[in-house]
Amino acid sequence: HVQLVESGGGFVQPGGSLRLSCKTSGYTAGRYCMGWFRQAPGKEREGVAGFDVGRRTPYYADSVKGRFTISRDVSKKTLFLQMSSLKPEDTATYYCAADPGYCGGGWYRESNYRHWGQGTQVTVS
C-alpha cells in the first residue's frame, strides 16, 4: 500500500527558503508521477510542481518558476520541494501526491493523482 508523509513545513520570513520532504512507502514502480499541491484558506487546491519519475521531467506552476525546485532521493524514496524567495502568498498547506504512470500534460490536475499525504503547513510572514 502506498503511503506519503510530508514534513519540513514551518514558519519562514519573506525571501527565505524552506525544503519540504515527502517520504514514500509502498511505491516500487520506476514510472510514476509525483506532485506537490498547496491549499490556502478559502482557496482551491492548486498544483505547484510535478515530477515525472519515468521521464525524469519536472513541471512547475508559473507562480513558482525560478523559485521552487522539485527533486528526489531515490535511495531514501523521498521527494523534495526546495522553496526559495518565499512570499506571503506562498502560505498554505502543502500536499504530496503520487500516481502510477507518466504525468503527461495534466500534472497539475488533482484528479490525476490516486495517493495523497496529509499535508504540512508553510507560513511565510
mmCIF file of N, CA and C in Angstrom:
data_model
loop_
_atom_site.group_PDB
_atom_site.id
_atom_site.type_symbol
_atom_site.label_atom_id
_atom_site.label_comp_id
_atom_site.label_asym_id
_atom_site.label_seq_id
_atom_site.Cartn_x
_atom_site.Cartn_y
_atom_site.Cartn_z
ATOM 1 N N HIS A 1 0.837 -1.185 0.000
ATOM 2 C CA HIS A 1 0.000 0.000 0.000
ATOM 3 C C HIS A 1 0.878 1.242 0.000
ATOM 4 N N VAL A 2 0.472 2.218 -0.777
ATOM 5 C CA VAL A 2 1.221 3.455 -0.911
ATOM 6 C C VAL A 2 0.904 4.395 0.241
ATOM 7 N N GLN A 3 1.950 4.964 0.814
ATOM 8 C CA GLN A 3 1.786 5.935 1.883
ATOM 9 C C GLN A 3 2.732 7.105 1.641
ATOM 10 N N LEU A 4 2.227 8.314 1.815
ATOM 11 C CA LEU A 4 3.012 9.528 1.622
ATOM 12 C C LEU A 4 2.963 10.350 2.900
ATOM 13 N N VAL A 5 4.124 10.786 3.364
ATOM 14 C CA VAL A 5 4.200 11.574 4.587
ATOM 15 C C VAL A 5 5.045 12.817 4.343
ATOM 16 N N GLU A 6 4.420 13.988 4.456
ATOM 17 C CA GLU A 6 5.127 15.250 4.255
ATOM 18 C C GLU A 6 5.753 15.740 5.550
ATOM 19 N N SER A 7 6.831 16.497 5.412
ATOM 20 C CA SER A 7 7.475 17.124 6.548
ATOM 21 C C SER A 7 8.280 18.322 6.057
ATOM 22 N N GLY A 8 8.752 19.132 6.981
ATOM 23 C CA GLY A 8 9.594 20.270 6.629
ATOM 24 C C GLY A 8 8.898 21.608 6.642
ATOM 25 N N GLY A 9 7.601 21.614 6.858
ATOM 26 C CA GLY A 9 6.878 22.872 6.915
ATOM 27 C C GLY A 9 7.215 23.641 8.178
ATOM 28 N N GLY A 10 6.847 24.910 8.188
ATOM 29 C CA GLY A 10 7.118 25.734 9.345
ATOM 30 C C GLY A 10 6.951 27.200 9.026
ATOM 31 N N PHE A 11 7.554 28.030 9.859
ATOM 32 C CA PHE A 11 7.487 29.477 9.684
ATOM 33 C C PHE A 11 8.782 29.992 9.070
ATOM 34 N N VAL A 12 8.641 30.919 8.143
ATOM 35 C CA VAL A 12 9.807 31.486 7.482
ATOM 36 C C VAL A 12 9.528 32.934 7.097
ATOM 37 N N GLN A 13 10.555 33.755 7.108
ATOM 38 C CA GLN A 13 10.424 35.158 6.723
ATOM 39 C C GLN A 13 10.324 35.293 5.212
ATOM 40 N N PRO A 14 9.639 36.327 4.722
ATOM 41 C CA PRO A 14 9.613 36.568 3.278
ATOM 42 C C PRO A 14 11.037 36.651 2.727
ATOM 43 N N GLY A 15 11.247 36.032 1.587
ATOM 44 C CA GLY A 15 12.567 35.998 0.992
ATOM 45 C C GLY A 15 13.406 34.828 1.456
ATOM 46 N N GLY A 16 12.924 34.113 2.442
ATOM 47 C CA GLY A 16 13.645 32.977 2.978
ATOM 48 C C GLY A 16 13.437 31.709 2.180
ATOM 49 N N SER A 17 14.025 30.632 2.670
ATOM 50 C CA SER A 17 13.953 29.340 1.991
ATOM 51 C C SER A 17 13.476 28.250 2.931
ATOM 52 N N LEU A 18 12.927 27.215 2.334
ATOM 53 C CA LEU A 18 12.425 26.080 3.091
ATOM 54 C C LEU A 18 12.414 24.869 2.175
ATOM 55 N N ARG A 19 12.712 23.705 2.712
ATOM 56 C CA ARG A 19 12.665 22.485 1.914
ATOM 57 C C ARG A 19 11.669 21.504 2.502
ATOM 58 N N LEU A 20 10.713 21.121 1.692
ATOM 59 C CA LEU A 20 9.716 20.146 2.090
ATOM 60 C C LEU A 20 10.136 18.759 1.634
ATOM 61 N N SER A 21 9.774 17.763 2.421
ATOM 62 C CA SER A 21 10.088 16.388 2.089
ATOM 63 C C SER A 21 8.813 15.555 2.045
ATOM 64 N N CYS A 22 8.802 14.587 1.169
ATOM 65 C CA CYS A 22 7.688 13.650 1.061
ATOM 66 C C CYS A 22 8.268 12.250 1.061
ATOM 67 N N LYS A 23 8.173 11.594 2.205
ATOM 68 C CA LYS A 23 8.679 10.230 2.332
ATOM 69 C C LYS A 23 7.627 9.255 1.828
ATOM 70 N N THR A 24 8.025 8.406 0.901
ATOM 71 C CA THR A 24 7.085 7.464 0.307
ATOM 72 C C THR A 24 7.375 6.041 0.757
ATOM 73 N N SER A 25 6.348 5.228 0.750
ATOM 74 C CA SER A 25 6.486 3.813 1.055
ATOM 75 C C SER A 25 5.439 3.054 0.253
ATOM 76 N N GLY A 26 5.771 1.833 -0.122
ATOM 77 C CA GLY A 26 4.843 1.016 -0.876
ATOM 78 C C GLY A 26 4.833 1.299 -2.366
ATOM 79 N N TYR A 27 5.679 2.219 -2.820
ATOM 80 C CA TYR A 27 5.769 2.565 -4.227
ATOM 81 C C TYR A 27 7.114 2.089 -4.759
ATOM 82 N N THR A 28 7.109 1.025 -5.526
ATOM 83 C CA THR A 28 8.345 0.466 -6.064
ATOM 84 C C THR A 28 8.465 0.616 -7.568
ATOM 85 N N ALA A 29 7.407 0.999 -8.235
ATOM 86 C CA ALA A 29 7.424 1.183 -9.676
ATOM 87 C C ALA A 29 8.346 2.333 -10.056
ATOM 88 N N GLY A 30 9.083 2.140 -11.127
ATOM 89 C CA GLY A 30 10.014 3.167 -11.559
ATOM 90 C C GLY A 30 9.382 4.268 -12.387
ATOM 91 N N ARG A 31 8.163 4.047 -12.811
ATOM 92 C CA ARG A 31 7.482 5.037 -13.632
ATOM 93 C C ARG A 31 6.183 5.469 -12.967
ATOM 94 N N TYR A 32 6.213 6.626 -12.363
ATOM 95 C CA TYR A 32 5.030 7.187 -11.741
ATOM 96 C C TYR A 32 5.159 8.703 -11.675
ATOM 97 N N CYS A 33 4.053 9.345 -11.395
ATOM 98 C CA CYS A 33 4.002 10.792 -11.335
ATOM 99 C C CYS A 33 3.923 11.255 -9.885
ATOM 100 N N MET A 34 4.759 12.202 -9.530
ATOM 101 C CA MET A 34 4.749 12.788 -8.197
ATOM 102 C C MET A 34 4.443 14.272 -8.320
ATOM 103 N N GLY A 35 3.720 14.799 -7.359
ATOM 104 C CA GLY A 35 3.380 16.206 -7.424
ATOM 105 C C GLY A 35 3.285 16.870 -6.065
ATOM 106 N N TRP A 36 3.460 18.166 -6.075
ATOM 107 C CA TRP A 36 3.251 18.994 -4.890
ATOM 108 C C TRP A 36 2.092 19.939 -5.172
ATOM 109 N N PHE A 37 1.141 19.950 -4.261
ATOM 110 C CA PHE A 37 -0.005 20.840 -4.339
ATOM 111 C C PHE A 37 -0.066 21.672 -3.078
ATOM 112 N N ARG A 38 -0.814 22.753 -3.128
ATOM 113 C CA ARG A 38 -0.986 23.567 -1.932
ATOM 114 C C ARG A 38 -2.394 24.137 -1.880
ATOM 115 N N GLN A 39 -2.842 24.408 -0.666
ATOM 116 C CA GLN A 39 -4.162 24.975 -0.473
ATOM 117 C C GLN A 39 -4.132 25.984 0.661
ATOM 118 N N ALA A 40 -4.495 27.207 0.339
ATOM 119 C CA ALA A 40 -4.595 28.267 1.327
ATOM 120 C C ALA A 40 -6.037 28.360 1.800
ATOM 121 N N PRO A 41 -6.268 28.892 2.990
ATOM 122 C CA PRO A 41 -7.636 29.030 3.497
ATOM 123 C C PRO A 41 -8.525 29.785 2.521
ATOM 124 N N GLY A 42 -9.680 29.223 2.219
ATOM 125 C CA GLY A 42 -10.607 29.857 1.303
ATOM 126 C C GLY A 42 -10.252 29.731 -0.159
ATOM 127 N N LYS A 43 -9.180 29.023 -0.464
ATOM 128 C CA LYS A 43 -8.740 28.848 -1.844
ATOM 129 C C LYS A 43 -8.831 27.385 -2.264
ATOM 130 N N GLU A 44 -8.889 27.163 -3.552
ATOM 131 C CA GLU A 44 -8.885 25.811 -4.080
ATOM 132 C C GLU A 44 -7.469 25.265 -4.082
ATOM 133 N N ARG A 45 -7.364 23.953 -4.014
ATOM 134 C CA ARG A 45 -6.056 23.324 -4.067
ATOM 135 C C ARG A 45 -5.465 23.510 -5.463
ATOM 136 N N GLU A 46 -4.195 23.886 -5.530
ATOM 137 C CA GLU A 46 -3.550 24.141 -6.801
ATOM 138 C C GLU A 46 -2.233 23.387 -6.919
ATOM 139 N N GLY A 47 -1.894 23.014 -8.130
ATOM 140 C CA GLY A 47 -0.641 22.343 -8.383
ATOM 141 C C GLY A 47 0.514 23.313 -8.333
ATOM 142 N N VAL A 48 1.573 22.925 -7.659
ATOM 143 C CA VAL A 48 2.762 23.752 -7.521
ATOM 144 C C VAL A 48 3.885 23.233 -8.407
ATOM 145 N N ALA A 49 4.150 21.948 -8.308
ATOM 146 C CA ALA A 49 5.212 21.327 -9.091
ATOM 147 C C ALA A 49 4.928 19.848 -9.272
ATOM 148 N N GLY A 50 5.426 19.291 -10.345
ATOM 149 C CA GLY A 50 5.259 17.883 -10.616
ATOM 150 C C GLY A 50 6.564 17.281 -11.087
ATOM 151 N N PHE A 51 6.681 15.967 -10.952
ATOM 152 C CA PHE A 51 7.882 15.277 -11.411
ATOM 153 C C PHE A 51 7.500 13.934 -12.004
ATOM 154 N N ASP A 52 7.817 13.763 -13.267
ATOM 155 C CA ASP A 52 7.588 12.508 -13.957
ATOM 156 C C ASP A 52 8.824 11.651 -13.742
ATOM 157 N N VAL A 53 8.706 10.673 -12.846
ATOM 158 C CA VAL A 53 9.854 9.851 -12.486
ATOM 159 C C VAL A 53 10.399 9.078 -13.680
ATOM 160 N N GLY A 54 9.508 8.486 -14.462
ATOM 161 C CA GLY A 54 9.929 7.699 -15.609
ATOM 162 C C GLY A 54 10.650 8.519 -16.665
ATOM 163 N N ARG A 55 10.166 9.702 -16.926
ATOM 164 C CA ARG A 55 10.756 10.571 -17.942
ATOM 165 C C ARG A 55 11.768 11.553 -17.373
ATOM 166 N N ARG A 56 11.879 11.570 -16.052
ATOM 167 C CA ARG A 56 12.790 12.482 -15.357
ATOM 168 C C ARG A 56 12.541 13.921 -15.784
ATOM 169 N N THR A 57 11.282 14.283 -15.792
ATOM 170 C CA THR A 57 10.872 15.601 -16.250
ATOM 171 C C THR A 57 10.124 16.365 -15.159
ATOM 172 N N PRO A 58 10.596 17.569 -14.818
ATOM 173 C CA PRO A 58 9.896 18.387 -13.822
ATOM 174 C C PRO A 58 8.898 19.343 -14.456
ATOM 175 N N TYR A 59 7.913 19.731 -13.689
ATOM 176 C CA TYR A 59 6.916 20.697 -14.129
ATOM 177 C C TYR A 59 6.703 21.708 -13.013
ATOM 178 N N TYR A 60 6.398 22.951 -13.385
ATOM 179 C CA TYR A 60 6.199 23.997 -12.393
ATOM 180 C C TYR A 60 5.058 24.913 -12.772
ATOM 181 N N ALA A 61 4.351 25.378 -11.760
ATOM 182 C CA ALA A 61 3.356 26.413 -11.970
ATOM 183 C C ALA A 61 4.085 27.715 -12.257
ATOM 184 N N ASP A 62 3.472 28.572 -13.059
ATOM 185 C CA ASP A 62 4.102 29.844 -13.406
ATOM 186 C C ASP A 62 4.439 30.676 -12.173
ATOM 187 N N SER A 63 3.623 30.564 -11.145
ATOM 188 C CA SER A 63 3.809 31.366 -9.949
ATOM 189 C C SER A 63 5.059 31.009 -9.145
ATOM 190 N N VAL A 64 5.628 29.836 -9.398
ATOM 191 C CA VAL A 64 6.796 29.407 -8.619
ATOM 192 C C VAL A 64 8.033 29.142 -9.466
ATOM 193 N N LYS A 65 7.934 29.273 -10.766
ATOM 194 C CA LYS A 65 9.081 29.033 -11.640
ATOM 195 C C LYS A 65 10.234 29.959 -11.271
ATOM 196 N N GLY A 66 11.412 29.379 -11.175
ATOM 197 C CA GLY A 66 12.587 30.145 -10.810
ATOM 198 C C GLY A 66 12.796 30.254 -9.321
ATOM 199 N N ARG A 67 11.792 29.873 -8.530
ATOM 200 C CA ARG A 67 11.893 29.947 -7.077
ATOM 201 C C ARG A 67 11.855 28.572 -6.412
ATOM 202 N N PHE A 68 11.066 27.678 -6.962
ATOM 203 C CA PHE A 68 10.918 26.332 -6.398
ATOM 204 C C PHE A 68 11.605 25.302 -7.284
ATOM 205 N N THR A 69 12.121 24.261 -6.662
ATOM 206 C CA THR A 69 12.752 23.171 -7.387
ATOM 207 C C THR A 69 12.281 21.838 -6.826
ATOM 208 N N ILE A 70 11.790 20.973 -7.696
ATOM 209 C CA ILE A 70 11.354 19.650 -7.272
ATOM 210 C C ILE A 70 12.455 18.643 -7.592
ATOM 211 N N SER A 71 12.697 17.723 -6.683
ATOM 212 C CA SER A 71 13.740 16.723 -6.869
ATOM 213 C C SER A 71 13.418 15.486 -6.042
ATOM 214 N N ARG A 72 14.257 14.472 -6.175
ATOM 215 C CA ARG A 72 14.028 13.251 -5.404
ATOM 216 C C ARG A 72 15.335 12.578 -5.024
ATOM 217 N N ASP A 73 15.282 11.817 -3.943
ATOM 218 C CA ASP A 73 16.387 10.994 -3.497
ATOM 219 C C ASP A 73 15.889 9.561 -3.624
ATOM 220 N N VAL A 74 16.380 8.860 -4.625
ATOM 221 C CA VAL A 74 15.894 7.515 -4.907
ATOM 222 C C VAL A 74 16.149 6.557 -3.748
ATOM 223 N N SER A 75 17.356 6.610 -3.187
ATOM 224 C CA SER A 75 17.718 5.694 -2.113
ATOM 225 C C SER A 75 16.845 5.880 -0.874
ATOM 226 N N LYS A 76 16.431 7.109 -0.614
ATOM 227 C CA LYS A 76 15.596 7.395 0.544
ATOM 228 C C LYS A 76 14.105 7.380 0.216
ATOM 229 N N LYS A 77 13.799 7.167 -1.052
ATOM 230 C CA LYS A 77 12.407 7.149 -1.511
ATOM 231 C C LYS A 77 11.682 8.416 -1.065
ATOM 232 N N THR A 78 12.341 9.534 -1.265
ATOM 233 C CA THR A 78 11.819 10.808 -0.796
ATOM 234 C C THR A 78 11.782 11.848 -1.909
ATOM 235 N N LEU A 79 10.692 12.559 -1.978
ATOM 236 C CA LEU A 79 10.520 13.655 -2.918
ATOM 237 C C LEU A 79 10.724 14.961 -2.161
ATOM 238 N N PHE A 80 11.375 15.924 -2.788
ATOM 239 C CA PHE A 80 11.647 17.197 -2.145
ATOM 240 C C PHE A 80 11.055 18.358 -2.930
ATOM 241 N N LEU A 81 10.777 19.425 -2.219
ATOM 242 C CA LEU A 81 10.402 20.683 -2.841
ATOM 243 C C LEU A 81 11.229 21.764 -2.166
ATOM 244 N N GLN A 82 12.252 22.244 -2.868
ATOM 245 C CA GLN A 82 13.088 23.312 -2.358
ATOM 246 C C GLN A 82 12.443 24.637 -2.723
ATOM 247 N N MET A 83 12.097 25.422 -1.728
ATOM 248 C CA MET A 83 11.421 26.686 -1.939
ATOM 249 C C MET A 83 12.329 27.837 -1.529
ATOM 250 N N SER A 84 12.522 28.774 -2.438
ATOM 251 C CA SER A 84 13.363 29.933 -2.190
ATOM 252 C C SER A 84 12.601 31.202 -2.531
ATOM 253 N N SER A 85 13.121 32.332 -2.067
ATOM 254 C CA SER A 85 12.487 33.631 -2.307
ATOM 255 C C SER A 85 11.000 33.576 -1.973
ATOM 256 N N LEU A 86 10.706 33.022 -0.828
ATOM 257 C CA LEU A 86 9.314 32.815 -0.429
ATOM 258 C C LEU A 86 8.572 34.127 -0.221
ATOM 259 N N LYS A 87 7.309 34.107 -0.590
ATOM 260 C CA LYS A 87 6.431 35.258 -0.487
ATOM 261 C C LYS A 87 5.266 34.927 0.438
ATOM 262 N N PRO A 88 4.640 35.946 1.023
ATOM 263 C CA PRO A 88 3.475 35.692 1.882
ATOM 264 C C PRO A 88 2.387 34.888 1.176
ATOM 265 N N GLU A 89 2.222 35.089 -0.114
ATOM 266 C CA GLU A 89 1.207 34.362 -0.866
ATOM 267 C C GLU A 89 1.527 32.882 -1.049
ATOM 268 N N ASP A 90 2.723 32.468 -0.652
ATOM 269 C CA ASP A 90 3.078 31.056 -0.679
ATOM 270 C C ASP A 90 2.543 30.323 0.548
ATOM 271 N N THR A 91 2.016 31.067 1.499
ATOM 272 C CA THR A 91 1.467 30.475 2.714
ATOM 273 C C THR A 91 0.307 29.546 2.369
ATOM 274 N N ALA A 92 0.416 28.300 2.806
ATOM 275 C CA ALA A 92 -0.604 27.298 2.506
ATOM 276 C C ALA A 92 -0.227 25.976 3.153
ATOM 277 N N THR A 93 -1.150 25.039 3.082
ATOM 278 C CA THR A 93 -0.842 23.672 3.446
ATOM 279 C C THR A 93 -0.372 22.980 2.179
ATOM 280 N N TYR A 94 0.790 22.370 2.228
ATOM 281 C CA TYR A 94 1.365 21.729 1.061
ATOM 282 C C TYR A 94 1.182 20.221 1.130
ATOM 283 N N TYR A 95 0.741 19.650 0.023
ATOM 284 C CA TYR A 95 0.450 18.232 -0.051
ATOM 285 C C TYR A 95 1.304 17.542 -1.099
ATOM 286 N N CYS A 96 1.719 16.353 -0.793
ATOM 287 C CA CYS A 96 2.427 15.495 -1.725
ATOM 288 C C CYS A 96 1.425 14.524 -2.337
ATOM 289 N N ALA A 97 1.568 14.250 -3.622
ATOM 290 C CA ALA A 97 0.655 13.343 -4.305
ATOM 291 C C ALA A 97 1.426 12.425 -5.247
ATOM 292 N N ALA A 98 0.848 11.264 -5.533
ATOM 293 C CA ALA A 98 1.501 10.306 -6.414
ATOM 294 C C ALA A 98 0.484 9.499 -7.199
ATOM 295 N N ASP A 99 0.900 9.052 -8.373
ATOM 296 C CA ASP A 99 0.047 8.222 -9.220
ATOM 297 C C ASP A 99 0.923 7.417 -10.171
ATOM 298 N N PRO A 100 0.555 6.158 -10.441
ATOM 299 C CA PRO A 100 1.343 5.350 -11.376
ATOM 300 C C PRO A 100 1.332 5.929 -12.782
ATOM 301 N N GLY A 101 2.408 5.714 -13.517
ATOM 302 C CA GLY A 101 2.470 6.137 -14.899
ATOM 303 C C GLY A 101 3.105 7.503 -15.104
ATOM 304 N N TYR A 102 2.978 7.994 -16.314
ATOM 305 C CA TYR A 102 3.538 9.288 -16.668
ATOM 306 C C TYR A 102 2.618 10.421 -16.246
ATOM 307 N N CYS A 103 3.206 11.570 -15.969
ATOM 308 C CA CYS A 103 2.420 12.733 -15.589
ATOM 309 C C CYS A 103 1.628 13.279 -16.771
ATOM 310 N N GLY A 104 2.292 13.390 -17.908
ATOM 311 C CA GLY A 104 1.664 13.968 -19.067
ATOM 312 C C GLY A 104 1.437 15.454 -18.883
ATOM 313 N N GLY A 105 0.560 16.002 -19.695
ATOM 314 C CA GLY A 105 0.300 17.425 -19.625
ATOM 315 C C GLY A 105 -0.622 17.848 -18.508
ATOM 316 N N GLY A 106 -1.188 16.885 -17.797
ATOM 317 C CA GLY A 106 -2.130 17.205 -16.727
ATOM 318 C C GLY A 106 -1.596 16.998 -15.326
ATOM 319 N N TRP A 107 -0.313 17.228 -15.134
ATOM 320 C CA TRP A 107 0.319 17.023 -13.833
ATOM 321 C C TRP A 107 -0.317 17.859 -12.738
ATOM 322 N N TYR A 108 -0.886 19.001 -13.117
ATOM 323 C CA TYR A 108 -1.443 19.951 -12.168
ATOM 324 C C TYR A 108 -2.896 19.667 -11.781
ATOM 325 N N ARG A 109 -3.473 18.611 -12.329
ATOM 326 C CA ARG A 109 -4.857 18.268 -12.026
ATOM 327 C C ARG A 109 -4.946 17.282 -10.866
ATOM 328 N N GLU A 110 -5.704 17.639 -9.832
ATOM 329 C CA GLU A 110 -5.872 16.792 -8.657
ATOM 330 C C GLU A 110 -6.380 15.396 -9.021
ATOM 331 N N SER A 111 -7.272 15.349 -9.997
ATOM 332 C CA SER A 111 -7.901 14.096 -10.375
ATOM 333 C C SER A 111 -6.932 13.079 -10.960
ATOM 334 N N ASN A 112 -5.743 13.513 -11.340
ATOM 335 C CA ASN A 112 -4.748 12.610 -11.913
ATOM 336 C C ASN A 112 -3.989 11.811 -10.862
ATOM 337 N N TYR A 113 -4.158 12.153 -9.607
ATOM 338 C CA TYR A 113 -3.410 11.506 -8.530
ATOM 339 C C TYR A 113 -4.298 10.645 -7.646
ATOM 340 N N ARG A 114 -3.841 9.430 -7.381
ATOM 341 C CA ARG A 114 -4.602 8.499 -6.555
ATOM 342 C C ARG A 114 -4.226 8.569 -5.079
ATOM 343 N N HIS A 115 -2.980 8.925 -4.795
ATOM 344 C CA HIS A 115 -2.487 8.896 -3.419
ATOM 345 C C HIS A 115 -2.051 10.274 -2.945
ATOM 346 N N TRP A 116 -2.428 10.588 -1.710
ATOM 347 C CA TRP A 116 -2.135 11.899 -1.125
ATOM 348 C C TRP A 116 -1.623 11.781 0.299
ATOM 349 N N GLY A 117 -0.742 12.724 0.663
ATOM 350 C CA GLY A 117 -0.295 12.816 2.036
ATOM 351 C C GLY A 117 -1.250 13.684 2.820
ATOM 352 N N GLN A 118 -0.959 13.859 4.105
ATOM 353 C CA GLN A 118 -1.836 14.626 4.976
ATOM 354 C C GLN A 118 -1.531 16.117 4.980
ATOM 355 N N GLY A 119 -0.407 16.512 4.413
ATOM 356 C CA GLY A 119 -0.069 17.916 4.294
ATOM 357 C C GLY A 119 0.857 18.430 5.376
ATOM 358 N N THR A 120 1.574 19.493 5.052
ATOM 359 C CA THR A 120 2.442 20.174 6.003
ATOM 360 C C THR A 120 2.265 21.675 5.819
ATOM 361 N N GLN A 121 2.149 22.395 6.916
ATOM 362 C CA GLN A 121 1.844 23.814 6.867
ATOM 363 C C GLN A 121 3.086 24.666 6.641
ATOM 364 N N VAL A 122 2.973 25.601 5.709
ATOM 365 C CA VAL A 122 4.032 26.563 5.437
ATOM 366 C C VAL A 122 3.468 27.957 5.645
ATOM 367 N N THR A 123 4.104 28.726 6.502
ATOM 368 C CA THR A 123 3.656 30.078 6.780
ATOM 369 C C THR A 123 4.795 31.057 6.514
ATOM 370 N N VAL A 124 4.559 31.983 5.607
ATOM 371 C CA VAL A 124 5.554 32.992 5.251
ATOM 372 C C VAL A 124 5.061 34.333 5.768
ATOM 373 N N SER A 125 5.738 34.863 6.752
ATOM 374 C CA SER A 125 5.334 36.141 7.343
ATOM 375 C C SER A 125 6.502 36.841 7.991
#
